[in-house]
Coordinates of C-alpha atoms and ligand atoms in Angstrom, one line a residue:
M1 CA 89.5 131.4 83.3
H2 CA 86.5 131.4 80.9
I3 CA 86.6 128.8 78.1
A4 CA 85.6 130.0 74.7
E5 CA 81.9 129.5 73.9
S6 CA 82.7 127.6 70.8
E7 CA 84.7 125.0 72.8
I8 CA 81.9 124.7 75.4
R9 CA 79.4 124.1 72.5
R10 CA 81.6 121.4 70.9
A11 CA 82.0 119.7 74.3
A12 CA 78.3 119.9 75.0
Q13 CA 77.6 118.4 71.6
T14 CA 79.9 115.6 72.4
I15 CA 78.1 114.9 75.6
K16 CA 74.7 115.0 73.8
T17 CA 75.9 112.4 71.3
G18 CA 77.1 110.0 73.8
G19 CA 80.8 111.0 74.2
I20 CA 82.8 111.7 77.4
V21 CA 84.4 115.0 78.3
A22 CA 86.8 116.1 81.0
F23 CA 85.9 119.5 82.4
P24 CA 86.9 121.8 85.2
T25 CA 84.9 122.3 88.4
E26 CA 85.9 124.4 91.5
T27 CA 87.0 121.2 93.3
V28 CA 88.7 118.9 90.9
Y29 CA 88.3 118.0 87.2
G30 CA 85.5 115.7 86.3
L31 CA 85.0 113.2 83.5
G32 CA 81.4 113.6 82.3
A33 CA 78.7 111.9 80.3
D34 CA 75.0 112.4 79.8
V35 CA 73.4 110.9 82.9
F36 CA 70.7 109.2 80.9
N37 CA 73.0 107.5 78.5
A38 CA 74.0 104.2 80.2
R39 CA 76.5 103.3 77.5
A40 CA 78.4 106.6 77.8
V41 CA 78.4 106.2 81.6
A42 CA 79.8 102.6 81.2
R43 CA 82.6 104.0 79.2
I44 CA 83.6 106.3 82.1
F45 CA 83.8 103.3 84.4
D46 CA 85.9 101.5 81.8
V47 CA 88.3 104.4 81.1
K48 CA 88.8 105.0 84.8
Q49 CA 89.1 101.3 85.6
R50 CA 86.5 102.1 88.3
P51 CA 84.7 99.2 90.0
A52 CA 81.0 99.0 89.2
F53 CA 80.0 99.3 92.9
D54 CA 81.3 102.9 93.1
P55 CA 78.5 105.4 92.2
L56 CA 78.9 108.7 90.3
I57 CA 77.9 112.2 91.3
V58 CA 75.5 113.9 89.0
H59 CA 76.1 117.6 88.1
V60 CA 73.3 120.0 87.5
H61 CA 73.4 123.7 86.4
A62 CA 70.1 124.8 88.0
K63 CA 67.8 123.7 90.8
S64 CA 65.1 123.0 88.1
Q65 CA 67.2 120.1 86.9
L66 CA 66.9 118.4 90.3
Q67 CA 63.4 117.3 89.6
Q68 CA 64.6 115.3 86.6
I69 CA 66.7 113.0 88.8
A70 CA 65.7 113.3 92.5
E71 CA 62.5 111.8 93.8
E72 CA 62.3 114.1 96.8
I73 CA 64.4 116.7 98.6
P74 CA 64.2 116.5 102.4
Q75 CA 63.9 119.9 104.0
S76 CA 67.3 120.0 105.5
A77 CA 68.8 119.1 102.1
A78 CA 66.8 122.0 100.6
M79 CA 68.3 124.3 103.2
L80 CA 71.8 123.3 102.3
I81 CA 71.1 123.7 98.6
E82 CA 69.7 127.1 99.2
R83 CA 72.7 128.2 101.1
F84 CA 75.6 126.5 99.4
W85 CA 74.8 125.8 95.8
P86 CA 76.5 126.4 93.5
G87 CA 79.5 125.1 95.5
P88 CA 81.5 122.1 96.7
L89 CA 78.6 120.2 98.3
T90 CA 77.1 116.9 97.2
I91 CA 73.8 115.7 98.6
I92 CA 72.6 112.1 98.4
V93 CA 68.9 111.7 98.0
R94 CA 66.4 109.2 96.6
K95 CA 66.7 108.9 92.8
K96 CA 64.1 108.9 90.1
K97 CA 63.6 105.7 88.2
C98 CA 64.9 107.3 85.0
V99 CA 68.4 107.5 86.4
P100 CA 70.2 104.4 85.1
D101 CA 71.4 101.9 87.7
I102 CA 74.9 102.1 86.5
V103 CA 75.2 105.7 87.6
T104 CA 74.2 104.9 91.2
A105 CA 75.8 101.5 91.3
G106 CA 72.4 100.0 91.8
L107 CA 71.6 102.1 94.9
P108 CA 68.2 103.7 95.3
N109 CA 70.0 107.1 96.0
V110 CA 71.8 109.5 93.8
G111 CA 74.6 112.0 94.6
I112 CA 73.9 115.5 93.1
R113 CA 75.8 118.7 93.1
M114 CA 75.8 122.1 91.4
P115 CA 79.5 123.0 90.8
G116 CA 80.6 126.6 91.6
N117 CA 82.5 127.0 88.4
Y118 CA 81.5 129.1 85.4
N119 CA 82.7 126.7 82.8
A120 CA 81.1 123.6 84.4
L121 CA 77.8 125.4 84.6
A122 CA 78.0 126.6 81.0
L123 CA 78.8 123.0 79.8
I124 CA 75.9 121.4 81.7
K125 CA 73.5 124.1 80.6
E126 CA 74.5 123.8 77.0
A127 CA 74.4 120.0 77.1
G128 CA 70.8 120.2 78.3
V129 CA 71.1 117.2 80.5
P130 CA 72.6 116.6 84.0
I131 CA 76.1 115.3 83.7
A132 CA 77.3 112.2 85.6
A133 CA 81.0 112.7 86.5
P134 CA 83.6 111.2 88.8
S135 CA 87.0 112.8 89.2
A136 CA 89.0 112.5 85.9
N137 CA 91.7 110.2 87.1
K138 CA 92.4 106.5 87.1
F139 CA 90.5 104.8 90.0
G140 CA 92.3 105.2 93.3
Y141 CA 94.9 107.8 92.1
V142 CA 95.2 111.4 93.1
S143 CA 92.4 113.6 91.6
P144 CA 93.3 116.1 88.9
T145 CA 93.3 119.8 89.7
C146 CA 94.4 121.1 86.2
A147 CA 93.9 119.9 82.6
E148 CA 97.5 118.7 82.4
H149 CA 96.8 116.2 85.2
V150 CA 93.9 114.8 83.2
R151 CA 95.9 114.6 80.0
E152 CA 98.7 112.7 81.6
Q153 CA 96.4 109.8 82.5
L154 CA 93.4 109.9 80.2
E155 CA 94.0 111.9 77.1
D156 CA 94.1 109.0 74.7
S157 CA 90.9 107.4 76.0
I158 CA 88.5 110.3 76.2
D159 CA 86.9 112.6 73.6
I160 CA 87.7 116.1 74.9
V161 CA 89.6 117.7 77.7
L162 CA 88.3 121.2 78.5
D163 CA 91.1 123.4 80.0
G164 CA 89.7 125.9 82.5
G165 CA 93.0 126.4 84.4
R166 CA 93.6 125.4 88.0
C167 CA 90.7 124.3 90.3
E168 CA 90.3 126.9 93.0
V169 CA 89.3 124.6 95.9
G170 CA 91.5 121.6 95.1
V171 CA 89.8 118.9 97.1
E172 CA 86.6 117.0 96.2
S173 CA 83.1 118.1 97.3
T174 CA 81.8 117.4 100.8
I175 CA 79.2 114.7 100.7
V176 CA 76.1 114.6 102.9
S177 CA 73.7 111.7 102.7
F178 CA 70.0 112.2 103.4
S179 CA 69.1 108.6 103.1
H180 CA 69.4 107.9 106.8
R181 CA 67.4 109.2 109.8
K182 CA 69.9 112.0 110.3
P183 CA 72.1 113.7 107.7
L184 CA 75.3 111.7 107.5
L185 CA 78.7 113.0 106.5
L186 CA 80.1 110.6 103.9
R187 CA 83.1 112.6 102.8
S188 CA 84.7 115.7 104.2
G189 CA 85.7 118.0 101.3
G190 CA 85.7 121.5 99.9
L191 CA 82.8 122.8 102.0
P192 CA 83.8 122.8 105.7
V193 CA 81.5 120.7 107.9
E194 CA 81.3 123.6 110.4
E195 CA 79.5 125.7 107.8
I196 CA 77.0 122.9 107.1
E197 CA 76.3 122.4 110.8
T198 CA 75.5 126.0 111.3
V199 CA 72.6 125.6 108.9
I200 CA 71.2 122.1 109.8
G201 CA 72.7 121.3 113.1
S202 CA 75.2 118.5 113.9
L203 CA 75.8 115.8 111.3
C204 CA 76.2 112.1 111.9
Y205 CA 79.7 110.9 111.3
P206 CA 80.4 107.3 110.1
E207 CA 81.7 105.5 113.2
S208 CA 84.5 103.9 111.4
D209 CA 85.8 103.3 107.9
T210 CA 84.2 99.9 107.9
M211 CA 80.9 101.7 107.5
A212 CA 81.9 101.7 103.9
N213 CA 78.5 100.4 102.7
A214 CA 77.0 103.8 103.3
S215 CA 79.2 105.1 100.6
P216 CA 80.6 102.3 98.5
G217 CA 83.4 104.4 97.2
R218 CA 84.9 105.1 100.6
A219 CA 87.8 102.7 99.8
L220 CA 90.3 102.9 102.5
R221 CA 93.2 103.3 100.2
H222 CA 92.4 106.2 97.8
Y223 CA 93.8 109.4 96.5
A224 CA 97.1 107.7 96.5
P225 CA 100.2 108.3 94.4
S226 CA 102.4 105.3 93.5
T227 CA 105.1 106.4 96.1
S228 CA 104.5 105.2 99.7
I229 CA 103.3 107.9 102.0
V230 CA 104.0 108.1 105.7
I231 CA 102.3 110.6 108.0
G232 CA 104.9 112.2 110.3
Q233 CA 108.5 113.2 109.9
S234 CA 110.9 110.5 110.9
L235 CA 113.6 111.6 113.3
E236 CA 116.0 108.8 112.3
P237 CA 118.9 109.4 109.9
T238 CA 117.8 109.0 106.3
S239 CA 119.8 105.8 105.8
G240 CA 120.3 106.4 102.1
L241 CA 116.6 106.6 101.3
R242 CA 115.4 109.0 98.7
K243 CA 112.8 110.8 100.8
G244 CA 110.3 113.6 100.0
L245 CA 108.6 115.9 102.5
L246 CA 105.2 117.4 102.1
A247 CA 104.9 120.0 104.9
F248 CA 101.8 122.0 105.8
N249 CA 103.6 125.3 106.5
R250 CA 107.1 126.6 107.3
K251 CA 106.6 126.0 111.0
T252 CA 105.7 122.4 110.7
L253 CA 108.8 121.8 108.6
K254 CA 111.0 120.9 111.6
N255 CA 114.0 119.9 109.6
S256 CA 114.4 119.6 105.9
D257 CA 117.9 118.1 106.0
G258 CA 118.3 114.9 104.2
Y259 CA 115.2 115.2 102.0
Y260 CA 115.6 115.0 98.3
A261 CA 112.5 117.2 97.7
V262 CA 110.4 119.4 99.9
E263 CA 106.9 120.9 99.2
V264 CA 105.3 123.4 101.5
L265 CA 101.5 123.5 101.0
S266 CA 101.0 126.9 102.4
E267 CA 103.9 129.2 103.7
N268 CA 101.7 130.8 106.3
G269 CA 99.5 127.8 107.1
D270 CA 96.4 128.8 105.3
L271 CA 94.2 125.7 105.1
N272 CA 92.4 126.8 101.9
E273 CA 95.7 127.4 100.2
A274 CA 97.0 124.1 101.4
A275 CA 94.0 122.2 100.0
C276 CA 94.4 124.0 96.7
N277 CA 98.0 122.9 96.4
L278 CA 97.7 119.4 97.9
F279 CA 97.1 117.2 94.8
A280 CA 99.4 119.0 92.5
A281 CA 102.2 118.7 95.1
L282 CA 101.5 115.0 95.5
R283 CA 101.7 114.5 91.8
R284 CA 104.9 116.4 91.4
M285 CA 106.5 114.4 94.2
D286 CA 105.3 111.2 92.7
K287 CA 107.3 111.8 89.5
L288 CA 110.6 112.0 91.4
K289 CA 110.8 108.2 92.0
L290 CA 111.2 108.7 95.8
D291 CA 111.3 105.8 98.2
V292 CA 108.9 107.5 100.5
I293 CA 107.0 110.8 101.0
E294 CA 106.6 111.9 104.6
T295 CA 103.9 114.4 105.4
T296 CA 103.0 116.6 108.3
S297 CA 99.3 116.5 109.2
V298 CA 97.3 119.7 109.4
P299 CA 94.9 121.2 112.0
S300 CA 91.5 119.3 112.1
Y301 CA 89.1 122.0 111.2
G302 CA 87.8 123.7 108.1
L303 CA 89.5 122.3 105.0
G304 CA 92.0 120.6 107.3
L305 CA 89.6 117.7 107.8
A306 CA 89.5 117.0 104.1
I307 CA 93.3 117.3 103.8
N308 CA 93.9 114.9 106.7
D309 CA 91.3 112.5 105.3
R310 CA 93.1 112.4 101.9
L311 CA 96.5 112.0 103.4
K312 CA 95.3 109.2 105.7
R313 CA 93.8 107.3 102.7
A314 CA 96.9 108.0 100.5
A315 CA 99.0 106.5 103.3
Q316 CA 97.1 103.2 103.5
R317 CA 99.3 100.4 102.4
R318 CA 98.3 98.4 99.3
N319 CA 96.8 95.0 100.1
Ligands
TXA1 O1 84.1 117.4 93.9 C1 83.7 116.3 93.5 O2 82.8 115.7 94.1 C2 84.2 115.8 92.2 C3 83.8 116.7 91.0 C4 84.2 116.1 89.7 O3 82.5 117.0 91.1 N1 83.7 114.4 91.9 C5 84.2 113.4 92.6 O4 83.6 112.2 92.2 O5 85.0 113.4 93.5 P1 84.2 110.8 92.6 O6 83.4 109.8 91.7 O7 85.7 110.7 92.4 O8 83.7 110.6 94.1 C6 82.4 110.5 94.3 C7 82.1 109.7 95.5 C8 82.0 108.2 95.2 O9 83.2 107.6 95.5 C9 81.0 107.7 96.2 O10 81.6 107.3 97.4 C10 80.1 108.9 96.5 O11 80.7 110.0 95.9 N2 78.8 108.7 96.0 C11 78.3 109.0 94.8 N3 77.0 108.7 94.7 C12 76.7 108.1 95.8 C13 75.5 107.4 96.3 N4 74.4 107.4 95.6 N5 75.5 106.9 97.6 C14 76.6 107.0 98.3 N6 77.8 107.6 97.9 C15 77.8 108.1 96.7
MG2 MG1 87.5 110.2 92.6

């Protein structure tokens, strides 16, 4: 869905003059500011209640904008850019000095991506500056995949919400860091790792989640609704609990008796469709005041890796 040019222009003007704007991308909605305006970026952290140690991804509309913010692009990163941009891939490379420290949480590296979404590209181009943008949700909560999700949480505290309809991918970008000897996968996401590996060979995978310093935002509990999530269907009687079931497909839905609500992510078990529906389904269930949401995990390939990662993090108990 193309947003009217006049609306894009107004939003770009808001970014240029230090405002913050929610906008669609192919993955999830972002909350953006001029990357070079530290005060505007600080407002994003404030509105999201995001800890200062969690860096933001910078969005560009053309490869020419890379030189403004990246010191150097290693060859393997350049190969991925060539093949997959615009698209759901973020690369982490050395930053230029002009990128304010608040954007990268003090790190010497910056995350960059070119979103595969007409409206996002039009906005960045019109703004004339790269746009720093995290997902447009309160920190730790499920990412927004339509404008309504953004409005529910943030409408009163941000300047504009651009409505470009539903995000077609539905999970955040895949993040690959080039700040180590070998390319390191920091987050599985909308671009399957198998596709990346066909271009640059095998990636390093963080050994464990305690390798959080490589990516400060890899908080264990994340993407979480307020309702408790459990991975797996319990076989016990429901004992009066108000339970929801988030099933991958019809087949994995062994038994829907005793559930107050059931969501099927993809009738026929299509991982792309399931990823696209995941966050909206979690948000719908979260409104039902359930005692618990049970989920079935999905196959561990393609977008299934990203789905399982989000479910695992959402299922982490609060400290
Ligand atoms: O698809 C996406 O990536 C969406 C859309 C809006 O582009 N954005 C998104 O941003 O998911 P956010 O802020 O919710 O998650 C970005 C994550 C951070 O939590 C952090 O872990 C990692 O990217 N990141 C960003 N810059 C980094 C850096 N310099 N070094 C390591 N990790 C970084
Ligand atoms: Mg986020």
